[in-house]
Coordinates of C-alpha atoms and ligand atoms in Angstrom, one line a residue:
M1 CA -9.8 18.7 -27.1
L2 CA -7.9 15.7 -25.7
R3 CA -9.7 13.0 -23.8
V4 CA -7.5 11.0 -21.4
A5 CA -8.5 8.1 -19.2
V6 CA -6.4 7.6 -16.1
I7 CA -6.8 4.1 -14.6
G8 CA -6.5 4.2 -10.9
S9 CA -7.4 7.0 -8.5
G10 CA -4.5 6.6 -6.0
P11 CA -1.8 9.2 -5.6
S12 CA -0.1 8.5 -9.0
G13 CA -3.5 8.6 -10.8
C14 CA -4.5 11.9 -9.1
Y15 CA -1.1 13.5 -9.7
T16 CA -1.3 12.5 -13.3
A17 CA -4.8 14.0 -13.7
Q18 CA -3.7 17.1 -12.0
G19 CA -0.6 17.6 -14.2
L20 CA -2.6 17.1 -17.3
V21 CA -5.4 19.6 -16.6
Q22 CA -3.0 22.1 -15.1
Q23 CA -0.6 22.1 -18.0
D24 CA -3.1 22.0 -20.8
S25 CA -6.5 23.6 -20.8
T26 CA -7.7 21.4 -23.7
V27 CA -7.4 18.2 -21.7
F28 CA -10.3 16.4 -20.2
V29 CA -9.6 13.5 -17.8
D30 CA -11.7 10.6 -16.7
V31 CA -10.2 8.9 -13.6
L32 CA -11.5 5.3 -13.6
D33 CA -11.2 3.1 -10.5
R34 CA -12.3 -0.5 -9.9
L35 CA -13.6 0.5 -6.5
P36 CA -16.5 2.9 -5.9
C37 CA -14.1 4.9 -3.6
P38 CA -11.2 7.1 -4.8
Y39 CA -7.7 7.6 -3.4
G40 CA -6.2 4.1 -3.7
L41 CA -3.6 3.3 -1.1
V42 CA -4.2 6.7 0.7
R43 CA -7.6 5.3 1.6
Y44 CA -6.8 1.6 1.7
G45 CA -3.1 1.4 2.6
V46 CA -2.1 4.4 4.8
A47 CA -2.6 3.3 8.4
P48 CA -5.8 4.7 10.1
D49 CA -3.8 6.3 12.9
H50 CA -1.6 8.2 10.4
E51 CA -4.1 11.0 10.2
K52 CA -1.7 13.6 8.8
I53 CA -0.8 11.4 5.8
K54 CA -4.5 10.5 5.4
S55 CA -5.4 14.2 5.2
L56 CA -3.6 14.1 1.8
Q57 CA -7.1 12.9 0.6
N58 CA -8.1 16.6 0.8
N59 CA -5.4 17.5 -1.8
L60 CA -6.4 14.6 -4.0
R61 CA -10.1 15.6 -3.7
T62 CA -9.4 19.0 -5.2
V63 CA -8.0 17.2 -8.3
L64 CA -11.0 14.9 -8.7
E65 CA -13.3 17.9 -8.2
H66 CA -11.6 19.9 -11.0
E67 CA -14.0 21.0 -13.7
R68 CA -12.2 19.0 -16.4
V69 CA -11.8 15.9 -14.3
R70 CA -14.4 13.2 -13.7
F71 CA -14.2 10.3 -11.2
L72 CA -15.8 7.1 -12.5
G73 CA -15.7 4.5 -9.7
G74 CA -16.7 0.8 -9.8
V75 CA -15.3 0.4 -13.3
Q76 CA -13.1 -2.7 -13.7
V77 CA -10.6 -2.5 -16.5
G78 CA -9.3 -5.8 -17.9
G79 CA -10.0 -9.2 -16.4
P80 CA -13.2 -11.3 -16.5
G81 CA -16.2 -9.0 -17.0
G82 CA -14.0 -5.9 -17.1
L83 CA -13.7 -3.3 -19.8
P84 CA -11.0 -4.6 -22.2
T85 CA -8.0 -2.3 -22.5
A86 CA -8.4 -2.4 -26.3
R87 CA -12.0 -0.9 -26.0
L88 CA -10.7 1.7 -23.6
R89 CA -8.1 2.8 -26.2
E90 CA -11.0 3.3 -28.7
L91 CA -12.8 5.6 -26.3
Y92 CA -10.0 7.9 -25.4
H93 CA -7.1 9.7 -27.1
A94 CA -4.8 8.4 -24.5
V95 CA -4.9 6.0 -21.5
V96 CA -2.6 6.3 -18.5
Y97 CA -2.4 3.2 -16.3
C98 CA -1.8 4.0 -12.6
V99 CA -2.9 0.7 -11.3
G100 CA -0.2 0.3 -8.6
A101 CA 1.2 -3.0 -7.4
A102 CA -1.9 -5.0 -6.5
T103 CA -0.4 -8.0 -4.8
D104 CA 2.2 -9.0 -2.3
R105 CA 5.4 -11.0 -2.5
H106 CA 5.7 -14.5 -1.1
L107 CA 8.5 -16.0 1.0
G108 CA 8.5 -19.4 -0.8
I109 CA 9.2 -21.4 2.4
P110 CA 7.4 -24.4 3.8
G111 CA 4.4 -23.6 6.0
E112 CA 3.7 -20.3 4.4
E113 CA 0.1 -21.3 3.7
L114 CA -0.7 -22.5 7.2
P115 CA -3.8 -20.9 8.9
G116 CA -2.6 -17.9 10.9
S117 CA -0.1 -16.9 8.2
W118 CA -1.0 -13.9 6.1
S119 CA 0.5 -11.2 4.0
A120 CA 0.7 -7.8 5.6
T121 CA -1.4 -6.6 2.7
E122 CA -4.3 -8.8 3.8
F123 CA -4.1 -7.5 7.3
V124 CA -3.9 -3.9 6.1
S125 CA -6.8 -4.4 3.8
W126 CA -8.9 -5.7 6.7
Y127 CA -8.3 -2.9 9.1
S128 CA -8.6 -0.4 6.2
A129 CA -12.1 -1.7 5.3
H130 CA -11.1 -2.7 1.7
P131 CA -14.2 -4.3 0.3
D132 CA -12.3 -7.4 -0.9
A133 CA -10.7 -8.0 2.5
A134 CA -11.3 -11.3 4.3
D135 CA -12.7 -10.9 7.8
D136 CA -10.8 -13.7 9.3
G137 CA -10.0 -13.4 12.9
F138 CA -6.3 -12.3 12.4
V139 CA -5.6 -11.8 16.1
R140 CA -8.2 -14.2 17.6
G141 CA -6.4 -16.6 19.9
A142 CA -3.0 -15.1 19.3
R143 CA -0.5 -14.2 22.0
S144 CA 2.6 -13.7 20.0
A145 CA 3.0 -12.3 16.4
V146 CA 5.9 -12.4 14.0
V147 CA 6.1 -9.7 11.3
I148 CA 8.7 -10.7 8.6
G149 CA 10.4 -7.8 7.0
V150 CA 11.6 -4.4 8.3
G151 CA 10.1 -1.9 5.9
N152 CA 7.5 0.8 6.6
V153 CA 4.6 -1.6 6.0
A154 CA 6.1 -3.9 8.7
V155 CA 6.2 -0.9 11.1
D156 CA 2.6 0.0 10.3
V157 CA 1.3 -3.5 11.0
T158 CA 3.4 -3.9 14.1
R159 CA 2.1 -0.6 15.5
M160 CA -1.5 -1.5 14.7
L161 CA -1.1 -4.7 16.6
A162 CA 0.2 -2.8 19.6
R163 CA -2.5 -0.1 19.6
G164 CA -5.3 -0.2 22.1
A165 CA -9.0 0.7 21.7
A166 CA -8.6 4.2 23.1
E167 CA -6.2 5.1 20.3
L168 CA -8.0 3.3 17.5
S169 CA -11.5 4.5 18.3
P170 CA -11.0 8.0 16.9
T171 CA -9.8 6.6 13.6
D172 CA -12.1 5.7 10.6
M173 CA -11.3 2.0 11.1
P174 CA -14.3 -0.3 10.5
Q175 CA -16.1 -1.4 13.6
A176 CA -15.4 -5.1 13.3
A177 CA -11.6 -4.5 13.1
L178 CA -11.7 -2.1 16.0
S179 CA -13.6 -4.6 18.2
A180 CA -11.2 -7.4 17.2
L181 CA -8.1 -5.3 17.9
A182 CA -9.5 -3.9 21.1
A183 CA -10.0 -7.5 22.3
S184 CA -6.6 -8.7 21.1
R185 CA -4.5 -10.7 23.6
V186 CA -1.3 -10.2 21.5
T187 CA 1.4 -9.1 24.0
D188 CA 4.5 -9.9 22.0
I189 CA 5.2 -8.7 18.5
H190 CA 8.5 -9.6 16.8
M191 CA 9.5 -7.6 13.7
V192 CA 12.3 -9.5 12.0
G193 CA 14.9 -8.5 9.4
R194 CA 17.1 -10.9 7.4
R195 CA 19.9 -8.3 7.2
G196 CA 21.3 -5.8 9.7
P197 CA 19.9 -2.7 11.4
S198 CA 21.7 -0.4 9.1
Q199 CA 20.0 -2.1 6.1
A200 CA 16.5 -1.8 7.4
R201 CA 14.1 -0.1 5.0
F202 CA 11.9 1.7 7.5
T203 CA 12.2 5.5 7.9
T204 CA 13.2 7.0 11.2
K205 CA 10.0 8.9 11.7
E206 CA 8.0 5.7 11.4
L207 CA 10.5 3.8 13.5
R208 CA 10.3 6.3 16.4
E209 CA 6.6 6.0 16.6
L210 CA 7.0 2.5 18.0
G211 CA 8.8 4.0 21.0
A212 CA 5.8 6.3 21.7
L213 CA 3.2 3.5 22.0
P214 CA 1.5 3.5 25.4
D215 CA 2.2 0.5 27.7
T216 CA 4.7 -1.0 25.2
D217 CA 8.4 -1.7 25.5
V218 CA 10.6 -1.8 22.4
V219 CA 13.3 -4.4 22.9
V220 CA 16.5 -4.4 20.8
D221 CA 19.3 -6.9 21.4
P222 CA 22.6 -5.1 21.6
E223 CA 24.4 -8.2 20.3
E224 CA 22.4 -8.0 17.1
L225 CA 23.4 -4.4 16.7
A226 CA 27.0 -5.4 17.3
L227 CA 26.8 -8.0 14.5
D228 CA 26.4 -5.2 12.0
P229 CA 29.9 -3.7 11.2
A230 CA 28.3 -0.6 9.8
C231 CA 26.8 0.2 13.3
A232 CA 30.3 0.3 14.7
D233 CA 31.4 2.8 12.0
P234 CA 28.6 5.4 11.7
S235 CA 30.7 7.4 9.2
A236 CA 30.0 4.7 6.6
L237 CA 26.3 5.2 7.0
S238 CA 24.0 7.6 5.1
A239 CA 22.2 10.1 7.3
P240 CA 18.9 8.2 7.3
Q241 CA 20.7 5.0 8.2
R242 CA 22.6 6.7 11.0
R243 CA 19.4 8.1 12.5
N244 CA 17.8 4.6 12.5
V245 CA 20.8 3.1 14.2
E246 CA 20.8 5.9 16.8
V247 CA 17.2 5.2 17.6
L248 CA 17.8 1.4 17.8
R249 CA 20.9 2.0 20.1
G250 CA 18.7 4.1 22.4
W251 CA 16.2 1.2 22.8
A252 CA 19.0 -1.4 23.2
A253 CA 20.4 0.6 26.2
A254 CA 17.0 1.3 27.8
P255 CA 15.8 -0.8 30.7
P256 CA 12.3 -2.4 30.2
T257 CA 9.5 -0.5 31.8
G258 CA 7.3 -3.6 32.3
G259 CA 4.7 -2.5 29.8
R260 CA 1.9 -4.8 28.9
R261 CA 3.2 -5.3 25.4
R262 CA 6.6 -5.9 23.9
I263 CA 7.8 -5.1 20.4
G264 CA 11.0 -7.0 19.7
L265 CA 13.1 -5.7 16.8
R266 CA 15.3 -8.5 15.5
F267 CA 18.0 -8.6 12.9
F268 CA 20.1 -11.1 11.0
L269 CA 17.4 -13.8 11.0
R270 CA 16.2 -15.3 7.8
P271 CA 12.9 -17.1 7.8
V272 CA 13.2 -20.8 6.7
E273 CA 10.0 -22.4 7.8
L274 CA 6.6 -21.8 9.5
L275 CA 6.1 -24.5 12.1
A276 CA 2.6 -25.9 12.7
E277 CA 0.9 -26.5 16.1
G278 CA -2.6 -27.8 16.4
G279 CA -3.3 -27.4 12.6
R280 CA -2.1 -23.8 12.4
V281 CA 1.0 -21.8 12.7
G282 CA 2.7 -22.0 16.1
A283 CA 6.2 -20.6 15.4
V284 CA 8.6 -19.3 12.7
R285 CA 12.0 -21.0 12.3
F286 CA 14.8 -18.5 11.4
E287 CA 18.4 -19.1 10.4
R288 CA 20.9 -16.8 12.0
T289 CA 22.7 -14.9 9.3
V290 CA 25.9 -12.8 9.2
P291 CA 27.0 -10.0 6.9
D292 CA 28.8 -11.2 3.7
G293 CA 30.7 -8.0 3.4
Q294 CA 28.9 -7.0 0.2
G295 CA 25.6 -5.8 1.7
G296 CA 24.1 -9.2 1.8
V297 CA 24.1 -12.0 4.3
T298 CA 25.0 -15.7 4.5
G299 CA 23.5 -18.4 6.6
T300 CA 25.3 -19.8 9.7
G301 CA 23.4 -23.1 10.0
R302 CA 22.2 -22.0 13.5
Y303 CA 18.5 -21.7 14.0
E304 CA 16.0 -19.9 16.3
D305 CA 12.3 -20.6 16.6
I306 CA 10.1 -17.6 17.6
E307 CA 6.6 -18.4 18.9
A308 CA 3.8 -17.0 16.8
Q309 CA 0.1 -17.7 16.4
L310 CA -0.1 -14.9 13.8
V311 CA 2.5 -14.4 11.1
L312 CA 2.4 -11.4 8.8
R313 CA 4.9 -11.4 5.9
S314 CA 5.7 -7.9 5.0
V315 CA 8.2 -8.4 2.2
G316 CA 7.0 -5.9 -0.4
Y317 CA 4.2 -5.5 -2.9
R318 CA 4.2 -6.7 -6.5
G319 CA 2.6 -5.5 -9.7
V320 CA 0.2 -7.8 -11.5
P321 CA -0.2 -8.0 -15.3
L322 CA -3.2 -6.2 -16.8
E323 CA -4.7 -8.0 -19.8
G324 CA -3.8 -6.3 -23.0
L325 CA -0.8 -4.5 -21.6
P326 CA 2.9 -5.7 -21.8
F327 CA 4.4 -6.8 -18.5
D328 CA 7.9 -7.5 -17.3
A329 CA 7.4 -10.5 -15.0
G330 CA 10.8 -10.1 -13.5
L331 CA 10.3 -6.5 -12.3
G332 CA 6.6 -6.7 -11.9
T333 CA 6.2 -3.5 -13.9
V334 CA 5.0 -2.4 -17.4
P335 CA 8.0 -1.7 -19.7
H336 CA 8.1 2.0 -20.6
R337 CA 10.3 4.8 -21.8
E338 CA 9.7 8.1 -19.8
G339 CA 6.2 6.8 -19.1
R340 CA 5.4 5.7 -22.6
V341 CA 4.4 2.1 -22.7
L342 CA 6.7 -0.1 -24.8
R343 CA 5.4 -3.1 -26.8
D344 CA 8.3 -5.3 -27.9
G345 CA 10.6 -2.4 -27.3
A346 CA 8.6 0.0 -29.5
I347 CA 6.5 2.9 -28.1
A348 CA 2.8 2.0 -28.1
P349 CA 1.1 5.3 -29.1
G350 CA -1.5 6.6 -26.6
E351 CA -0.6 4.3 -23.8
Y352 CA 1.3 5.5 -20.6
V353 CA 2.1 4.4 -17.1
A354 CA 2.8 6.2 -13.8
G355 CA 3.3 5.2 -10.2
W356 CA 4.2 1.7 -8.9
I357 CA 3.2 -0.1 -12.1
K358 CA 5.8 2.1 -13.8
R359 CA 8.7 2.1 -11.3
G360 CA 8.0 -0.7 -8.8
P361 CA 6.7 -0.5 -5.2
T362 CA 9.1 2.0 -3.8
G363 CA 9.1 5.5 -2.4
V364 CA 6.6 7.5 -0.3
I365 CA 3.4 9.1 -1.6
G366 CA 5.3 12.3 -2.7
T367 CA 7.6 10.2 -4.9
N368 CA 4.6 9.9 -7.2
R369 CA 4.6 13.6 -8.1
P370 CA 7.8 13.6 -10.1
C371 CA 7.0 10.2 -11.5
A372 CA 3.6 11.5 -12.8
K373 CA 5.2 14.7 -14.0
Q374 CA 7.5 12.7 -16.3
T375 CA 4.6 10.8 -17.8
V376 CA 2.4 13.9 -18.2
T377 CA 5.3 15.6 -20.0
S378 CA 5.6 12.7 -22.4
L379 CA 1.9 12.6 -23.1
L380 CA 1.6 16.3 -23.7
E381 CA 4.5 16.1 -26.1
D382 CA 2.6 13.5 -28.0
A383 CA -0.7 15.4 -27.8
P384 CA -0.7 16.8 -31.4
V385 CA -0.5 13.3 -32.9
L386 CA -2.9 11.7 -30.3
A387 CA -5.5 14.4 -31.0
R388 CA -5.9 13.2 -34.6
K389 CA -7.6 10.0 -33.4
Q390 CA -11.4 10.0 -33.7
V391 CA -13.0 9.2 -30.3
P392 CA -16.7 9.3 -29.2
E393 CA -17.9 12.7 -28.0
D394 CA -18.5 11.3 -24.5
P395 CA -17.0 8.0 -23.5
V396 CA -19.3 7.7 -20.5
T397 CA -22.4 7.6 -22.7
V398 CA -20.8 4.7 -24.6
L399 CA -19.9 3.0 -21.3
R400 CA -23.5 3.3 -20.0
S401 CA -24.9 2.0 -23.2
A402 CA -22.6 -1.0 -22.8
G403 CA -24.1 -1.7 -19.4
V404 CA -21.3 -0.1 -17.3
A405 CA -22.7 2.0 -14.5
P406 CA -20.0 4.1 -13.0
V407 CA -20.2 5.5 -9.4
E408 CA -19.7 9.2 -10.2
W409 CA -18.6 11.9 -7.8
A410 CA -22.1 12.4 -6.3
G411 CA -22.1 8.6 -5.5
W412 CA -18.8 8.9 -3.7
Q413 CA -20.0 11.9 -1.7
A414 CA -23.0 9.8 -0.8
I415 CA -20.7 7.1 0.5
E416 CA -18.8 9.7 2.5
R417 CA -22.1 10.9 4.1
A418 CA -23.1 7.3 4.9
E419 CA -19.7 6.8 6.6
A420 CA -20.2 9.9 8.7
E421 CA -23.7 8.8 9.7
L422 CA -22.4 5.3 10.6
G423 CA -19.7 7.0 12.7
A424 CA -22.2 9.2 14.5
S425 CA -24.5 6.2 15.2
L426 CA -21.6 4.4 16.8
G427 CA -20.4 7.4 18.9
R428 CA -17.3 7.7 16.7
T429 CA -16.5 10.2 14.0
V430 CA -16.3 8.7 10.5
V431 CA -16.4 4.8 10.2
K432 CA -15.6 3.2 6.9
L433 CA -18.1 0.9 5.2
P434 CA -16.3 -2.4 4.8
D435 CA -18.1 -4.3 2.0
W436 CA -19.2 -3.9 -1.6
E437 CA -22.9 -4.2 -0.7
S438 CA -23.0 -1.3 1.7
L439 CA -20.7 0.9 -0.4
L440 CA -22.8 0.4 -3.6
A441 CA -26.1 0.7 -1.6
A442 CA -24.9 4.0 -0.1
A443 CA -23.8 5.3 -3.6
R444 CA -27.1 4.3 -5.1
A445 CA -29.5 5.2 -2.4
T446 CA -28.5 8.8 -2.0
T447 CA -27.9 9.6 -5.7
S448 CA -31.3 8.3 -6.8
Ligands
LIG1 P1 10.1 -2.5 1.5 O1 10.4 -1.1 2.0 O2 10.6 -2.9 0.2 O3 10.5 -3.5 2.6 C1 10.5 -4.9 2.4 C2 11.2 -5.6 3.5 O4 11.0 -7.0 3.3 C3 12.7 -5.4 3.6 O5 13.1 -5.4 4.9 C4 13.3 -6.7 2.9 O6 14.5 -7.0 3.3 C5 12.3 -7.7 3.4 N1 12.3 -8.9 2.6 C6 12.1 -9.0 1.2 N2 12.1 -10.3 0.9 C7 12.3 -11.0 2.0 C8 12.4 -12.4 2.3 N3 12.3 -13.3 1.3 N4 12.6 -12.8 3.5 C9 12.8 -11.9 4.5 N5 12.7 -10.6 4.3 C10 12.4 -10.1 3.1 O7 8.5 -2.8 1.3 P2 7.2 -2.2 2.2 O8 7.5 -2.2 3.6 O9 6.1 -3.1 1.6 O10 7.0 -0.8 1.6 C11 6.7 -0.5 0.2 C12 6.9 1.0 0.0 O11 5.8 1.7 0.6 C13 8.2 1.6 0.6 O12 8.7 2.5 -0.3 C14 7.7 2.2 1.9 O13 8.6 3.3 2.3 C15 6.3 2.7 1.5 N6 5.5 3.0 2.7 C16 5.6 4.1 3.3 C17 4.9 4.3 4.5 C18 5.1 5.7 5.2 O14 5.7 6.6 4.7 N7 4.6 5.8 6.4 C19 4.1 3.4 5.0 C20 4.0 2.2 4.3 C21 4.7 2.0 3.1 P3 15.8 -6.7 2.4 O15 16.1 -5.3 2.5 O16 16.9 -7.6 3.0 O17 15.4 -7.2 1.0

């Protein structure tokens, strides 16, 4: 028998657990998560209106319900009061860290910390009911919003700012976020890239959704498209880039319909400062850039201010170091060889990584499958040596005696029931519980 702990129950953790139990009938996996709820970014990152992607939870559920897999929620690994990684290694033959990229990148420009300026991650956490999210009036008093960055997260937050109550109500969004977005007076959303349209990171499917939003015009400046030499020569573009440019061209040529909201897609503008007005952000100053001929851009010394009472920087996630694990601060990942953790360049027996903490915050959910597969292959190759280590018969008994009280699968199911009941009481379907207290109360009340 091989006992493996997988840390993190998002897609990479679940795919790792699945690979392990499917490929080796002697493996038993405990999937530990800091939160009492499973599924990581599928629950707390995928936008609530992306129901099809959210339904991936059903696939991940079958993994966590496998007879040789246990979900242990509410267990913090590392950090103050958390289970030390060294202790974890004593309890299991192997540990796979699938902890993702838990923080967001900063711009490093003046005014970034002004009230009204947030990371997209904070905004996403709020409308996704993450229990650590701040409930902080993101859209209150705002007419114009600037989203910095042109990746899929930027598209998500832009779309959520433009959605009305009728479209949000059927989602599982928490009630407070729904009420706030329903009352939002934001009419102008500017999504701004520092490079050209052909270099945007969003995918065409996600981009097209902006054009399907009710009562909303998508505005693209033909002059900004013309600035990008690659747009004039589509043969130089990859198929996905070409599709993006075609969609943008269509919007640039379309006359406005006079919709209540406008989404402006802007390019070749580099943020240089957030400007204050009345003690909070009032505008973002951008420098006009031009292509440098090598895929990058250079500044022109010309500036443009875009009004914004809400600024969301959406410039990528970043991994954070986990106490007791090596960390490459430059890459924001754990050094590894084919998923095996490297300490000072040498393989650390019994320690593995998968997902964003292994390869950085890139790719879609499905990218985690081959990533997890590589790690699983490495671990199972090492299994004969790992199995020689003496570990306690049941790590959960040891955890409990050390005062750790995991939320097990029945506790999570109780949370699901509480969310369905809350939804029914509000005349909606499922409505997520937004704070630690209500999540833990639901898990405890129904399991006792
Ligand atoms: P991303 O795809 O890496 O995009 C980051 C954006 O920020 C880029 O446009 C980048 O521009 C820009 N940026 C970075 N530093 C900047 C700076 N200092 N100033 C101005 N702009 C800056 O990151 P993401 O949107 O957070 O997405 C992370 C991953 O999750 C991606 O793989 C994404 O596809 C995935 N995701 C997928 C979905 C979906 O499938 N529906 C939804 C959400 C996220 P440069 O290119 O110039 O660096």
